[in-house]
PDB file of C-alpha atoms in Angstrom:
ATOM      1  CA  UNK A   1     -20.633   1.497   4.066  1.00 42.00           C
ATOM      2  CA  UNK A   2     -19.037   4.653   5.645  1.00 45.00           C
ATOM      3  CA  UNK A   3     -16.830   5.110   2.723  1.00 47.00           C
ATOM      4  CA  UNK A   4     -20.277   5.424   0.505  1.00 43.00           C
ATOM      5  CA  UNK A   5     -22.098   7.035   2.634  1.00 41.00           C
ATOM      6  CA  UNK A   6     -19.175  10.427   2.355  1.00 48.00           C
ATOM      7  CA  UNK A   7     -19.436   9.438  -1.324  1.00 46.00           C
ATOM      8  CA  UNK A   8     -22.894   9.841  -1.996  1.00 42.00           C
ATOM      9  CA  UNK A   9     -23.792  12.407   0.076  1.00 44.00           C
ATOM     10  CA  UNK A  10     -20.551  14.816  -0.407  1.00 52.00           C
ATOM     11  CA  UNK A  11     -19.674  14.734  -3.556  1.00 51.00           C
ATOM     12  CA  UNK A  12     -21.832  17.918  -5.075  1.00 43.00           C
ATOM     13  CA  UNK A  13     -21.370  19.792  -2.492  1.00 51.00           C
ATOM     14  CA  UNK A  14     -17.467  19.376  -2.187  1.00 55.00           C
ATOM     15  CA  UNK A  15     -17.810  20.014  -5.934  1.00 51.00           C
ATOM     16  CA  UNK A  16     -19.551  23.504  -5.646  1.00 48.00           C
ATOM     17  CA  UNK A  17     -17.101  24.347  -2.427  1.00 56.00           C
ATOM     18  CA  UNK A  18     -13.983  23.543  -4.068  1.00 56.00           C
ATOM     19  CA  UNK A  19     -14.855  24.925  -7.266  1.00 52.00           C
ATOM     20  CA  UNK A  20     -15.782  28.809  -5.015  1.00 54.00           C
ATOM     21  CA  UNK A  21     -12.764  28.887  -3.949  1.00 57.00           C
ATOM     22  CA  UNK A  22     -10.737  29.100  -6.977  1.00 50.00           C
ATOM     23  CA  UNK A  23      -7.287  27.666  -7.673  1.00 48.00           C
ATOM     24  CA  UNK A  24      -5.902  28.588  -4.209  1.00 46.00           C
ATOM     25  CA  UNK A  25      -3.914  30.885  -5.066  1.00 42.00           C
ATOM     26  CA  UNK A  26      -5.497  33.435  -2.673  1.00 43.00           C
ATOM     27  CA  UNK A  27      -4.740  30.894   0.105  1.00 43.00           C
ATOM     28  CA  UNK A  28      -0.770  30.715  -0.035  1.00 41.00           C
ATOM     29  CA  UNK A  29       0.759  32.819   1.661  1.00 46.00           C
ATOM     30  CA  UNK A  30       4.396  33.309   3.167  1.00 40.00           C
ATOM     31  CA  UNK A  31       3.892  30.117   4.832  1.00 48.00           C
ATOM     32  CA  UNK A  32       3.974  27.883   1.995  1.00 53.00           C
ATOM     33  CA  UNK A  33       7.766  27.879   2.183  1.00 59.00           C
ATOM     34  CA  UNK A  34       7.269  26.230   6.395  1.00 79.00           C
ATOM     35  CA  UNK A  35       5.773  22.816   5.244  1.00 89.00           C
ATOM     36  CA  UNK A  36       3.842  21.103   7.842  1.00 95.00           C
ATOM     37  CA  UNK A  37       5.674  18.524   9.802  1.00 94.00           C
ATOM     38  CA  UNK A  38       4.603  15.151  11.084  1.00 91.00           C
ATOM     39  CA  UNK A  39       3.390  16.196  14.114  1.00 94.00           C
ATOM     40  CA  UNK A  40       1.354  19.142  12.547  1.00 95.00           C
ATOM     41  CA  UNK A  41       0.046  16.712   9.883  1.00 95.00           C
ATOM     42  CA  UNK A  42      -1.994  14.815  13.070  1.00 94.00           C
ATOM     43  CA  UNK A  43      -2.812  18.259  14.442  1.00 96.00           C
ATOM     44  CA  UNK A  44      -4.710  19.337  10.688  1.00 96.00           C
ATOM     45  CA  UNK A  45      -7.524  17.268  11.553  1.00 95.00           C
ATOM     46  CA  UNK A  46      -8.466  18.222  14.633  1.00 93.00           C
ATOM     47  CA  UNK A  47      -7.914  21.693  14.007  1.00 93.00           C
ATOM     48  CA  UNK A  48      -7.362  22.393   9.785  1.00 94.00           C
ATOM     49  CA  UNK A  49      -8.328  26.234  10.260  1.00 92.00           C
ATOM     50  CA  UNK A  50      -4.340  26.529  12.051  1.00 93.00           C
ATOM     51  CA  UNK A  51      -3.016  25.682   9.075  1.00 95.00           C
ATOM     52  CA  UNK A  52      -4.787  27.529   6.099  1.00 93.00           C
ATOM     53  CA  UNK A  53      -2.232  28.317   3.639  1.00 94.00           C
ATOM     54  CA  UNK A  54       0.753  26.053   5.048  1.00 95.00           C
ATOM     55  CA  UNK A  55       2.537  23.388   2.399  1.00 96.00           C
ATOM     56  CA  UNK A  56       1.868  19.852   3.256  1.00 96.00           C
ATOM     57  CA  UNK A  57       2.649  16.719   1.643  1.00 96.00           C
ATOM     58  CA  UNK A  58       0.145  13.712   2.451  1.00 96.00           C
ATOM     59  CA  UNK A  59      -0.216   9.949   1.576  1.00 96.00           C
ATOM     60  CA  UNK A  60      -3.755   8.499   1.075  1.00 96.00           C
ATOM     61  CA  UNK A  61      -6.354   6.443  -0.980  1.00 96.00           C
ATOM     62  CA  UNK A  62      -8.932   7.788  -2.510  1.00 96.00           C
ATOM     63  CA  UNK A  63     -12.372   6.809  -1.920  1.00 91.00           C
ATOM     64  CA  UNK A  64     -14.858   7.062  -4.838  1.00 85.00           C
ATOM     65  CA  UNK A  65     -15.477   8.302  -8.303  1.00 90.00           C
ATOM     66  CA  UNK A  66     -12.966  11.966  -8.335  1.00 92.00           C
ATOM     67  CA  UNK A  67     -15.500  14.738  -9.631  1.00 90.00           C
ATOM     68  CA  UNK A  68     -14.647  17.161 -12.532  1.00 88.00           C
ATOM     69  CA  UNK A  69     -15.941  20.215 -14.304  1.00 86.00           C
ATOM     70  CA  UNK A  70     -13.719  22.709 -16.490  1.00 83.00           C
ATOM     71  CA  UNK A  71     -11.737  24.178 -13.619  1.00 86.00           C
ATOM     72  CA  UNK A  72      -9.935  20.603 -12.664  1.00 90.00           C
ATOM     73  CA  UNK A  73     -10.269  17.603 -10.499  1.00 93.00           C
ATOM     74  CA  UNK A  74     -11.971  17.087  -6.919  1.00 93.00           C
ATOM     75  CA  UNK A  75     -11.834  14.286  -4.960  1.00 93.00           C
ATOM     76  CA  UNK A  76     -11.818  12.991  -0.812  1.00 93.00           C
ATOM     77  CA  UNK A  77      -9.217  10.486   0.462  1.00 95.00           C
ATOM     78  CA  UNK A  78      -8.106   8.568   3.814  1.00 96.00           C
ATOM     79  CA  UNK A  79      -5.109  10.039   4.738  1.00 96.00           C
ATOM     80  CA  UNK A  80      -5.239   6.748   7.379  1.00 95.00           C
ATOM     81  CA  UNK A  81      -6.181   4.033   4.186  1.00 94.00           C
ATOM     82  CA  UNK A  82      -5.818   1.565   7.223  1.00 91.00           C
ATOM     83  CA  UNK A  83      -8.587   2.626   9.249  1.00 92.00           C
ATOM     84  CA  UNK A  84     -10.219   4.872   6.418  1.00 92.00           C
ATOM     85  CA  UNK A  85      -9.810   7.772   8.456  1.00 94.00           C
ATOM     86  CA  UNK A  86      -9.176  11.263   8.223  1.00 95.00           C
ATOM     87  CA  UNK A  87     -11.068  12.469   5.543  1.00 93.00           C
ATOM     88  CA  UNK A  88      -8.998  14.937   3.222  1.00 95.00           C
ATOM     89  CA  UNK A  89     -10.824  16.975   0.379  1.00 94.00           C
ATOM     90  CA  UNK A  90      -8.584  17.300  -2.427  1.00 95.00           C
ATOM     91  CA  UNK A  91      -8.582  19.969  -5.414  1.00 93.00           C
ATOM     92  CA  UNK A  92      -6.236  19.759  -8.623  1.00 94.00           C
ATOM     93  CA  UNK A  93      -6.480  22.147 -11.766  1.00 92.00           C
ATOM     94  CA  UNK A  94      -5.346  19.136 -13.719  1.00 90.00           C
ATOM     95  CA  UNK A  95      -8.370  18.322 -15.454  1.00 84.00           C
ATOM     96  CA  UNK A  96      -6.788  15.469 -17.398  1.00 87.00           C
ATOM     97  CA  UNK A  97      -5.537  13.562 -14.580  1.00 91.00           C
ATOM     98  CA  UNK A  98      -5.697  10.109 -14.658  1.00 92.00           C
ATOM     99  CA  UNK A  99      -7.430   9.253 -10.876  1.00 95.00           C
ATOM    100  CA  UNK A 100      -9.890   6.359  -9.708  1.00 94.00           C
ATOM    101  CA  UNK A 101     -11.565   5.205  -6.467  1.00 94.00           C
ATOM    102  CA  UNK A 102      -8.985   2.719  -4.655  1.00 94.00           C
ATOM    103  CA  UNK A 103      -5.673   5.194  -6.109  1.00 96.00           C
ATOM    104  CA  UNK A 104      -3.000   5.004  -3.541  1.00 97.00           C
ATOM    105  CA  UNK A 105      -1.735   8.854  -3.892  1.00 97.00           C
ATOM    106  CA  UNK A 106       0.650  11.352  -2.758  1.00 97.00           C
ATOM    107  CA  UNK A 107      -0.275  15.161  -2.491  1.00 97.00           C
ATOM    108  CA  UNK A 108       1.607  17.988  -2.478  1.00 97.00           C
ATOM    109  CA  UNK A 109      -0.234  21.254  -1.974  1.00 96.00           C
ATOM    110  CA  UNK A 110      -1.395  24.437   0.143  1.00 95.00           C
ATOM    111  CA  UNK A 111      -4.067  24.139   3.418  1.00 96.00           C
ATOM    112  CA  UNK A 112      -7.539  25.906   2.313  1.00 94.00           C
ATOM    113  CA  UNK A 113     -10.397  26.412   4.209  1.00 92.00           C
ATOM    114  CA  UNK A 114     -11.566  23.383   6.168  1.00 92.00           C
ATOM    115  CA  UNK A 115     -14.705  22.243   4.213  1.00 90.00           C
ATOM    116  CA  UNK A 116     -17.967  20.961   6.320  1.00 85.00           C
ATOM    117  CA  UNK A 117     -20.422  19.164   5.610  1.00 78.00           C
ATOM    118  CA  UNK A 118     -23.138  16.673   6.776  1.00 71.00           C
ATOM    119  CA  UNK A 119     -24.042  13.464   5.950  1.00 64.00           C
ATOM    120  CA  UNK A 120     -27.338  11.817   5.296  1.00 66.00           C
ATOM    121  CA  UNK A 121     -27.760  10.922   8.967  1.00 72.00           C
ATOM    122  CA  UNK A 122     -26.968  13.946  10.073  1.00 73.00           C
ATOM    123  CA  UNK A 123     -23.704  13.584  10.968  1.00 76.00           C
ATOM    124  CA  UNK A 124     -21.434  17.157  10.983  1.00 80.00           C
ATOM    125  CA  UNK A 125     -18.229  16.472   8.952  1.00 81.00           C
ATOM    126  CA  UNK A 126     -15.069  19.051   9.083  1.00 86.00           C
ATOM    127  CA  UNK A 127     -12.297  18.062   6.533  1.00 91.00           C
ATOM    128  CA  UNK A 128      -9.453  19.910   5.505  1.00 95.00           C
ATOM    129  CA  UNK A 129      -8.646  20.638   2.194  1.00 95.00           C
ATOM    130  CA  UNK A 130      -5.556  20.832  -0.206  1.00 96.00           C
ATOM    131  CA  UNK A 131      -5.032  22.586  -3.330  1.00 95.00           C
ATOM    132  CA  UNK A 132      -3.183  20.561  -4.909  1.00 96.00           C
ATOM    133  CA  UNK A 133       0.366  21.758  -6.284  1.00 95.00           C
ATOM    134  CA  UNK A 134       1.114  18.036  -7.538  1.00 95.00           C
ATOM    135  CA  UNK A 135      -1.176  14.208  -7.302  1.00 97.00           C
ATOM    136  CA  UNK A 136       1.254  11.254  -7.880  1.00 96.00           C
ATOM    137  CA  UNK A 137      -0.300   7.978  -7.979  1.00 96.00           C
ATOM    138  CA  UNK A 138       1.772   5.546  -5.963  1.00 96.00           C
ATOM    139  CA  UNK A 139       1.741   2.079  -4.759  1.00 94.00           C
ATOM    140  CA  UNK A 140      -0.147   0.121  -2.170  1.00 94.00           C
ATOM    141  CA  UNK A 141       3.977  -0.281  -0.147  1.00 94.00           C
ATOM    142  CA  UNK A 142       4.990   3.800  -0.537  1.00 94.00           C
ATOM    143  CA  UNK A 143       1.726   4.767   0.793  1.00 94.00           C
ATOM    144  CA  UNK A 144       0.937   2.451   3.605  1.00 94.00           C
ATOM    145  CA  UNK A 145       3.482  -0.090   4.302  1.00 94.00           C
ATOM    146  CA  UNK A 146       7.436   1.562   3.255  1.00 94.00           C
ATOM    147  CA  UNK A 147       9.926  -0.605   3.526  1.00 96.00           C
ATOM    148  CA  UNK A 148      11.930   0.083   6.471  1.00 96.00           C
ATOM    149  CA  UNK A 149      14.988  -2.202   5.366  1.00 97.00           C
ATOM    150  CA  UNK A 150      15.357  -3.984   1.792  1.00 97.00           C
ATOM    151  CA  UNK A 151      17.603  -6.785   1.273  1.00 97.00           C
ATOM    152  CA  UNK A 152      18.173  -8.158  -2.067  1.00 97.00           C
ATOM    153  CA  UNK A 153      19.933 -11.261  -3.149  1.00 97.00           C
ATOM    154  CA  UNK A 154      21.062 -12.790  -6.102  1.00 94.00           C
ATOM    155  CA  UNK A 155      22.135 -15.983  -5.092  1.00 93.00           C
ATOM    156  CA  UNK A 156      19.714 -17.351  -2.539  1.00 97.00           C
ATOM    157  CA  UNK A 157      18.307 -20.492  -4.803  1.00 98.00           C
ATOM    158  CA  UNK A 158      18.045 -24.008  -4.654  1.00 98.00           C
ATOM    159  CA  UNK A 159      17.056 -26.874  -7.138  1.00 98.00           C
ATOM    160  CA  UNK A 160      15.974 -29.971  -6.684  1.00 98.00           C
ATOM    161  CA  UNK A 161      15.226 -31.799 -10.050  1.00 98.00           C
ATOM    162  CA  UNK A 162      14.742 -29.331 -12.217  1.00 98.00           C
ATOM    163  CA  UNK A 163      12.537 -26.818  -9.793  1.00 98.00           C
ATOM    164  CA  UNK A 164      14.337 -23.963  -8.682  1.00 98.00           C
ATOM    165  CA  UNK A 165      13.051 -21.968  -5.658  1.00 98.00           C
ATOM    166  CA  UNK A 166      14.814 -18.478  -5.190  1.00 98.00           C
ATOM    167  CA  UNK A 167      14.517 -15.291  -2.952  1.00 98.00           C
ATOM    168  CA  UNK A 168      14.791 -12.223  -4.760  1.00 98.00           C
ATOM    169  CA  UNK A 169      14.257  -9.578  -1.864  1.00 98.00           C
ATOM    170  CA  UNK A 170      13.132  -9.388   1.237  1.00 98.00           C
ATOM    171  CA  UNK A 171      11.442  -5.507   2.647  1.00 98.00           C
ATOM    172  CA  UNK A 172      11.106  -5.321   5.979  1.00 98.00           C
ATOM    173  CA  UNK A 173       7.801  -2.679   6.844  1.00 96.00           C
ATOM    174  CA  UNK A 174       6.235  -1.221   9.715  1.00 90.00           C
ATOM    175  CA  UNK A 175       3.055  -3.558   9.235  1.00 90.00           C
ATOM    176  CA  UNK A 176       4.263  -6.225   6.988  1.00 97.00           C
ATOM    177  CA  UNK A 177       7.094  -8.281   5.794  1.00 98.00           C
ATOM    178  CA  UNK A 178       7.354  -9.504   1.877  1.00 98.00           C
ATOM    179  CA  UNK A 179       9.485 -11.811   0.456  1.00 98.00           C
ATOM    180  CA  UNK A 180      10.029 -11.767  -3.278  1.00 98.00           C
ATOM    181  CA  UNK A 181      10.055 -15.228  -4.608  1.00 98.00           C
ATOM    182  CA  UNK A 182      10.288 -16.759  -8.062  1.00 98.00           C
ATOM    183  CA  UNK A 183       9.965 -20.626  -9.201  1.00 98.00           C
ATOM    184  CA  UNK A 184      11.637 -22.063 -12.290  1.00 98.00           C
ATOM    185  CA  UNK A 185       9.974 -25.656 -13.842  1.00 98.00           C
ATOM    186  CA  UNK A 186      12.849 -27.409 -16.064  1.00 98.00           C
ATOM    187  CA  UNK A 187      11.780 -30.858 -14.003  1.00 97.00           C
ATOM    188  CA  UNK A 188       9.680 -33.657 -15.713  1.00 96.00           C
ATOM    189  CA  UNK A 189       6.643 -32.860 -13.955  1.00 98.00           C
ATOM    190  CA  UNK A 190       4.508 -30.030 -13.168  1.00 98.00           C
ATOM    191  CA  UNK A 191       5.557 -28.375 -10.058  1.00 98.00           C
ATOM    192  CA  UNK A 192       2.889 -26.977  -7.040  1.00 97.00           C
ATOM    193  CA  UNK A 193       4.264 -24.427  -4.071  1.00 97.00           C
ATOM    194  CA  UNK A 194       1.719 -22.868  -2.466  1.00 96.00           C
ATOM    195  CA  UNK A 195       2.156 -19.726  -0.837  1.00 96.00           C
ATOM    196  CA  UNK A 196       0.264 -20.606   2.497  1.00 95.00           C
ATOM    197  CA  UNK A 197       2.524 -23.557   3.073  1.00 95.00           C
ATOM    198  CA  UNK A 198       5.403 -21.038   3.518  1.00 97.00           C
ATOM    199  CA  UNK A 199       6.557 -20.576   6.769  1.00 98.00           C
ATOM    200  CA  UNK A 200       8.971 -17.995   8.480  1.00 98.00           C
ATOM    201  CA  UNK A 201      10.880 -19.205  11.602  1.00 98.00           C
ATOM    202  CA  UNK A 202      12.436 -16.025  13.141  1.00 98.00           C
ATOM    203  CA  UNK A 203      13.877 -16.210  17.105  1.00 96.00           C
ATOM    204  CA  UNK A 204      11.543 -19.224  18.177  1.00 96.00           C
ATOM    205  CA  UNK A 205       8.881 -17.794  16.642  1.00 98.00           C
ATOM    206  CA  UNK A 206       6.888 -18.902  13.680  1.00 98.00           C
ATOM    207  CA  UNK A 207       5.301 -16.554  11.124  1.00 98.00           C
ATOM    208  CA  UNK A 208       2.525 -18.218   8.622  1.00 97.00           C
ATOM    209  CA  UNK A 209       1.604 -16.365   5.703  1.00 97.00           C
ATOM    210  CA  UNK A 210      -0.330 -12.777   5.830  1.00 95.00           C
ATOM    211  CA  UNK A 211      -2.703 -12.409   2.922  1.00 90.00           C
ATOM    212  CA  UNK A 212      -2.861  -8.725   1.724  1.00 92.00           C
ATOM    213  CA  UNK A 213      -6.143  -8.029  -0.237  1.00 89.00           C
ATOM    214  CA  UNK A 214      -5.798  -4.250   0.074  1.00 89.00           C
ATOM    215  CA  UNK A 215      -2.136  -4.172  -1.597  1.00 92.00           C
ATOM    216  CA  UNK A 216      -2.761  -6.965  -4.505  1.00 89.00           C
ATOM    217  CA  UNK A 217       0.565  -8.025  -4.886  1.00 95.00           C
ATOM    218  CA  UNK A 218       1.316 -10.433  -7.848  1.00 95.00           C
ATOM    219  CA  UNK A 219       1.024 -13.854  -6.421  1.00 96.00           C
ATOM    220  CA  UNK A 220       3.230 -16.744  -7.107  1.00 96.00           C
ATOM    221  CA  UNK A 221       1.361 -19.282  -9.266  1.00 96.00           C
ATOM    222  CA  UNK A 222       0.998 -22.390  -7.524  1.00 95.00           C
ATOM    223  CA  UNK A 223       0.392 -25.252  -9.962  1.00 95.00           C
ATOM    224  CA  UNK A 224       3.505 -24.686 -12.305  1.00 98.00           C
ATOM    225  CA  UNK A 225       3.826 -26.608 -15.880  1.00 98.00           C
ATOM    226  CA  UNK A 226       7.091 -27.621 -17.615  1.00 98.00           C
ATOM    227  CA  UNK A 227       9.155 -25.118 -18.565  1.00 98.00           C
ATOM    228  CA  UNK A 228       7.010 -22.248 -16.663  1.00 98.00           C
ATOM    229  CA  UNK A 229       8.030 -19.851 -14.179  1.00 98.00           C
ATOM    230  CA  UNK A 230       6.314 -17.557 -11.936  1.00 98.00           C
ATOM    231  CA  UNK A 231       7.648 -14.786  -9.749  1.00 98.00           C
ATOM    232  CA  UNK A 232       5.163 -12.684  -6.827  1.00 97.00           C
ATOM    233  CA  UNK A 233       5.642 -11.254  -3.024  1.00 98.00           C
ATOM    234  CA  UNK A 234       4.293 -13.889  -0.391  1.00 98.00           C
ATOM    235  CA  UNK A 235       3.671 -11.398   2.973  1.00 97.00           C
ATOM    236  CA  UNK A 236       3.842 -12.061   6.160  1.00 98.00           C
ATOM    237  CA  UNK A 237       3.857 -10.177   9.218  1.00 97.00           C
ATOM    238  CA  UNK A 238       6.588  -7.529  10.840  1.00 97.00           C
ATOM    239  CA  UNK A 239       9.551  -9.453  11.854  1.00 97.00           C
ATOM    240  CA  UNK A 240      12.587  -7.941  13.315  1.00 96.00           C
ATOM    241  CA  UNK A 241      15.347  -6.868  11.045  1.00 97.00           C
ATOM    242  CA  UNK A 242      17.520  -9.882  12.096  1.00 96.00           C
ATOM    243  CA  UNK A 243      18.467 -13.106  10.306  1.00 97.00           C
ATOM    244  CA  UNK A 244      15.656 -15.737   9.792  1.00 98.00           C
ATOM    245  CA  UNK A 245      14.767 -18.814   8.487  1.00 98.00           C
ATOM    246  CA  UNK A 246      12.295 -19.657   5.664  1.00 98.00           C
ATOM    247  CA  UNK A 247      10.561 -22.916   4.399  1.00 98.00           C
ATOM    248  CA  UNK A 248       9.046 -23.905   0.894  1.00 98.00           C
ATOM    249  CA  UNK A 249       6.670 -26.900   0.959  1.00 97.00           C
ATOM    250  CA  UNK A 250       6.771 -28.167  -2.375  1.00 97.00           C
ATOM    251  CA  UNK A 251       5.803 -31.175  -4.597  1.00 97.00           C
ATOM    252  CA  UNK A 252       5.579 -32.622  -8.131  1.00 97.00           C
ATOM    253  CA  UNK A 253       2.477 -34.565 -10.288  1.00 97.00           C
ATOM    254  CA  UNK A 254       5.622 -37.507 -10.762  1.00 97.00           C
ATOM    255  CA  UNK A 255       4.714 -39.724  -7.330  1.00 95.00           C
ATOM    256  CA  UNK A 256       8.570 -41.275  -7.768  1.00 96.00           C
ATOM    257  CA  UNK A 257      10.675 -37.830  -7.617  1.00 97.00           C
ATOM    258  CA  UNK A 258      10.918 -36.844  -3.487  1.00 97.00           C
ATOM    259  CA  UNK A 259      11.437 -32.981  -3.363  1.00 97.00           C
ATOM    260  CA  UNK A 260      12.491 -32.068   0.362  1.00 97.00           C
ATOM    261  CA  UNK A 261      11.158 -28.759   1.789  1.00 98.00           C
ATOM    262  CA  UNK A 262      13.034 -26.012   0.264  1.00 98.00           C
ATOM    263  CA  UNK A 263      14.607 -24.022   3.416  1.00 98.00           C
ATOM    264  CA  UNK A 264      16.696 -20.907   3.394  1.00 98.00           C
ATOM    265  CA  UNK A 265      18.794 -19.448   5.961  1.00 97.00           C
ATOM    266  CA  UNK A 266      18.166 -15.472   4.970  1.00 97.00           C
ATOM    267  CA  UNK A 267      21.000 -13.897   6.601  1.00 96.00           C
ATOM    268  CA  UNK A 268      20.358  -9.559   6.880  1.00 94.00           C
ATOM    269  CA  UNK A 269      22.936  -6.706   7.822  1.00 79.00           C
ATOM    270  CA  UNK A 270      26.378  -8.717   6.347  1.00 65.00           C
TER     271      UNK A 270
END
C-alpha cells in the first residue's frame, strides 16, 4: 500500500521535476571525482542537499511503472528493498532502457537537488535524486543478500539406486544462506525430495528451510520422473562460515526400494 500510494501520487510530478532540471550536467561539479562513501550514503537521506553534485553508487528495487518522455527515463526506488525504505528518485537519458517495477538495480550517478513532494494524505516527502551516469539491472543476491563466502564443490554427491543428490555451492550472506542442489532420476521409479524436508544441522543448532518470495530463486522440482533432473537454490537462514551438516529426506513411487536420508558433511575453509 505505501509503495502505491508514492506511485500514484508522485509519478507526474517527479516527471515534470526531473525533466526541469535537465541532464545534470549543471549539477557535477569538482566533486564528482570524491564518491560518496558508506557512511555518507546513510547521511543522503536525512540530509541530500550536502551532497548535490557528489558521485554515488546505490543498490535498490524499483517500485512501479519507470516514466518516460523524449529526454529519458524516470523512476523512484528503495535503496533499503528490505524495508522499502529510502525513497531515491532516479533520472537516466537512456530512453531505451529496458526497466520494470520489481528491477533489482545498481546506479551510478551525480546527487541533484533533493526532490519534495506530498502524498495524497498529506504527507511531506524529501528524496534525493541521481542523474544517472549508468542503471544496471542486477539480481535479487548482488543487491540485497551478497554472498559473503562461496564454496563450490564438484564432488559432494551421493546415489542411492539410481537418484543422485549433489551440492553444487553453498553462499554464505548477510541475511541468508543458499545451497545449490541438483537431483538426477536414472532409478526405476519416480523420485520426490522436497525442499522443506531439508534440514541444516550447524553447532547444535538446526536450520529448517527459509522460503524467499522476494528473490525467486529456481526451485528444485520435487516429484522427479525417470530419467529427469532438476537443479535450484533451497535457502535457509545465516549460518556461520564453519563446517555443517545437511540432510535430504527423500523417497521413491516403488514401496520395495528403501532410500536412507541423503546426509552431507559440507566441510568450508580446507
Amino acid at each position: 500500500m505505501k509503495k502505491r500510494l508514492f506511485a500514484s501520487t508522485l509519478a507526474i510530478a517527479l516527471l515534470f521535476f526531473l525533466a526541469s532540471c535537465g541532464n545534470g550536467s549543471e549539477e557535477s561539479n569538482s566533486g564528482k571525482d570524491s564518491p560518496l562513501t558508506e557512511k555518507e550514503v546513510e547521511e543522503l537521506y536525512a540530509t541530500p542537499e550536502k551532497f548535490k553534485g557528489r558521485s554515488v553508487e546505490i543498490l535498490g528495487v524499483v517500485f512501479s511503472e519507470p516514466e518516460r518522455d523524449g529526454d529519458g527515463i524516470y523512476f523512484q526506488m528503495w535503496a533499503d528493498p528490505v524495508n522499502s525504505e529510502k525513497n531515491t528518485v532516479v533520472s537516466s537519458s537512456d530512453s531505451d532502457l529496458k526497466l520494470h517495477d520489481g528491477d533489482y538495480v545498481k546506479i551510478v550517478g551525480t546527487v541533484g537537488k533533493p526532490f519534495k513532494g506530498e502524498t495524497l494524505l498529506g504527507e511531506k516527502i524529501t528524496a534525493p535524486t541521481i542523474f544517472a551516469d549508468s542503471v544496471d539491472v542486477v539480481t535479487y543476491q548482488e543487491a540485497v543478500a551478497p554472498a559473503i563466502a562461496t564454496y563450490e564443490f564438484s564432488d559432494l554427491s551421493q546415489t542411492q539406486l539410481g537418484y543422485t543428490v549433489s551440492i553444487k555451492k553453498v553462499e554464505l550472506a548477510e541475511r541468508e544462506t543458499r545451497v545449490y542442489v541438483n537431483v538426477q532420476n536414472h532409478g526405476s521409479a519416480a523420485f520426490s525430495l522436497y525442499s522443506f524436508d531439508c534440514k541444516i544441522v550447524q553447532d547444535g543448532k538446526q536450520y529448517d528451510e527459509e522460503s524467499n518470495f522476494d528473490a525467486d530463486y529456481p526451485e528444485i522440482q520435487s516429484d522427479l520422473q525417470v530419467g529427469a533432473s532438476t537443479d535450484g537454490i533451497i535457502c535457509f537462514d545465516q549460518i556461520n562460515n564453519s563446517d555443517f551438516k545437511i540432510v535430504f529426506e527423500a523417497g521413491s513411487d516403488n514401496w520395495d526400494e528403501t532410500i536412507n536420508p541423503y546426509t552431507f558433511d559440507v566441510v568450508l575453509n580446507q
